């Protein structure tokens, strides 16, 4: 229990493994194991789990062939092998080291990716552990993997020098000891140097000594006194170092012994172990430590020199030793992240070969010389613009090779983008959306990610992630105007262009391609396609047929703009087509009847004064506006000074009082012109008879024959005479009443002339104020007698508001606007007839 409370293994031991351990301990207790043995066994198993320090751990020997299977990750981590590929399973190493391992996505096996040399990775460290991370996506999952690299005996012991020179005084006594250079084996443990062997000789034997740090070195002990130097001054032996590996490996060095004169004091270092510490950014030629050894002898026997007795190849490139002063200097670049500790041994030798050694331990301290590095592990690009906020679009990994505070990293993102970084596992961050994306506003994002460490001064680095937004058909076409108006003159050519509509769609490619079409509908009972057509690509509207203003003045159609997305989006707009009038209709005379119709004659009393209303020419024009403004002119008359006609009213009045000398028969030819460009006109003949008594009328038949040249049959003449005789009495009575009321003779003819309904055009509409006959006039018609082809009419006005001869009918602008009507009125109702200017 005490071990469980103090071992701190809770975070790294899986609950299932803990259960297995305790179950095994219970079984051991059941089988009779002692309490002490049970405790040590459980502690051993828990210690193994503690050493793993991760989700899963493996142990392999170094130098395994690439492709060799280390273990099955899927089985150890309970992963679905079939989903490893879909979840993008991969092995990442810490601090961006070489990729020594990989995962087989088909089997879930962890395999060797490349040669692993424990000595190159860990040097002389007793434990060599490589740490990896298994990363899976969707969802993001991380497992730590610890790989213990076991040493194999792949390196033989090596002496620093191939020849070891020893100088022995000729007076040396039996039992004198002489230390030789030790062999070094970069393997560890049992594979390191275990023993030495000396070639058989007569003078020296080998003694193996153990050091405080567990290492072993060899000493040569003088087995018998040397002969005089003059007899034998040089001796050569072979020293062999053997390791404990299987199979064993060995290394040799030649020992050359020189017999010297007496030198009884060896150099002595002032410290057994020298320790130094320096930062990794130390400049070249920086003095790390100065070693010092003294020799009690004098002269040559007391002169001490220094040399490295044991130093690694990496340390040789970084440090140098001054053989005279003992100064150790920096000669190469230091890197805490590559090697944080150096150990070496130095020999101090006097002039005649006596020596001693000391150990040098140099610690390299970390400085903040590595900026964080940002790795983009995964990115979904492009992303659709309709992704919901909080969607993960990428995975970021940040690493810093420095240690402790210098390696602590903060990661941030710029503020003007709809993305943020969410811390995930260890040094991993998820890049997620924070708002709704709109490709039409921003189609591409350059997201700058900044990583800053906690060093002093802090170092930072940035990485820009380019992310594109994919288009979604989320915008319908929008017309530039809410409605369109097209103006065209009548009698246009089929196929002529009326107007153009334009709709914009901010979407991309086919989602933003706009196609125009007419919506189904009718205009005056006919399909709209028989009137207009639209270019589906350009939106230009063409006329299919020629329009007639007199049939209709305006109409509306509905146009649709549709994009090419899936599903497609559309919008509609109303196009109003207004047809303008051209002067393509001549005036039509309603009264008197045009040539070829019945012969009409007006009776003018002899007592008529100047300005009396005699008759009225009534005409209409199917056009509108100024094209229908009519003017009246007398182009020919029997007596030019007797009658005048109103320019815009068409009323025929006497210019002076009628005299006895005036001809009884008066013939007027009237021309009616419109105000169009060019102007169109029509003419008519007006026949006037100056008489007070119907008895004077018989000569009228000559006028009929002379001027009209009638071809009526005798049957018609007999019928007319009979009718005239029948009504003769009635007419005389009426005339008598009229003559009795001639106190105001001018009012007899102030009324306008009645228009027979037979003379009106089929589509004529009587509209007040347009210059045509007012609906307020009512007339009584009276037949005449003795006419063959003519009709005699006496007209009286029921309207006492007849304008005097010197005035002109005028209308206000508002009344004139009513005459034009609204653009959408039916063509049948909007037909206006004008007799003159307003």
mmCIF file of C-alpha atoms in Angstrom, residues 151 153 185 187-194 242-246 248:
data_model
loop_
_atom_site.group_PDB
_atom_site.id
_atom_site.type_symbol
_atom_site.label_atom_id
_atom_site.label_comp_id
_atom_site.label_asym_id
_atom_site.label_seq_id
_atom_site.Cartn_x
_atom_site.Cartn_y
_atom_site.Cartn_z
ATOM 1 C CA UNK A 151 21.464 -2.682 -26.654
ATOM 2 C CA UNK A 153 26.773 -6.233 -28.745
ATOM 3 C CA UNK A 185 33.032 0.164 -25.552
ATOM 4 C CA UNK A 187 27.748 -0.543 -25.773
ATOM 5 C CA UNK A 188 26.344 -0.576 -22.285
ATOM 6 C CA UNK A 189 25.795 -3.052 -19.461
ATOM 7 C CA UNK A 190 27.016 -6.540 -20.070
ATOM 8 C CA UNK A 191 28.030 -5.594 -23.604
ATOM 9 C CA UNK A 192 30.565 -3.074 -22.279
ATOM 10 C CA UNK A 193 34.193 -3.925 -21.366
ATOM 11 C CA UNK A 194 34.251 -6.669 -18.769
ATOM 12 C CA UNK A 242 37.011 -8.163 -23.907
ATOM 13 C CA UNK A 243 33.300 -7.275 -23.469
ATOM 14 C CA UNK A 244 30.581 -9.491 -22.011
ATOM 15 C CA UNK A 245 28.359 -9.738 -25.088
ATOM 16 C CA UNK A 246 27.308 -12.843 -26.951
ATOM 17 C CA UNK A 248 32.088 -11.564 -27.363
#
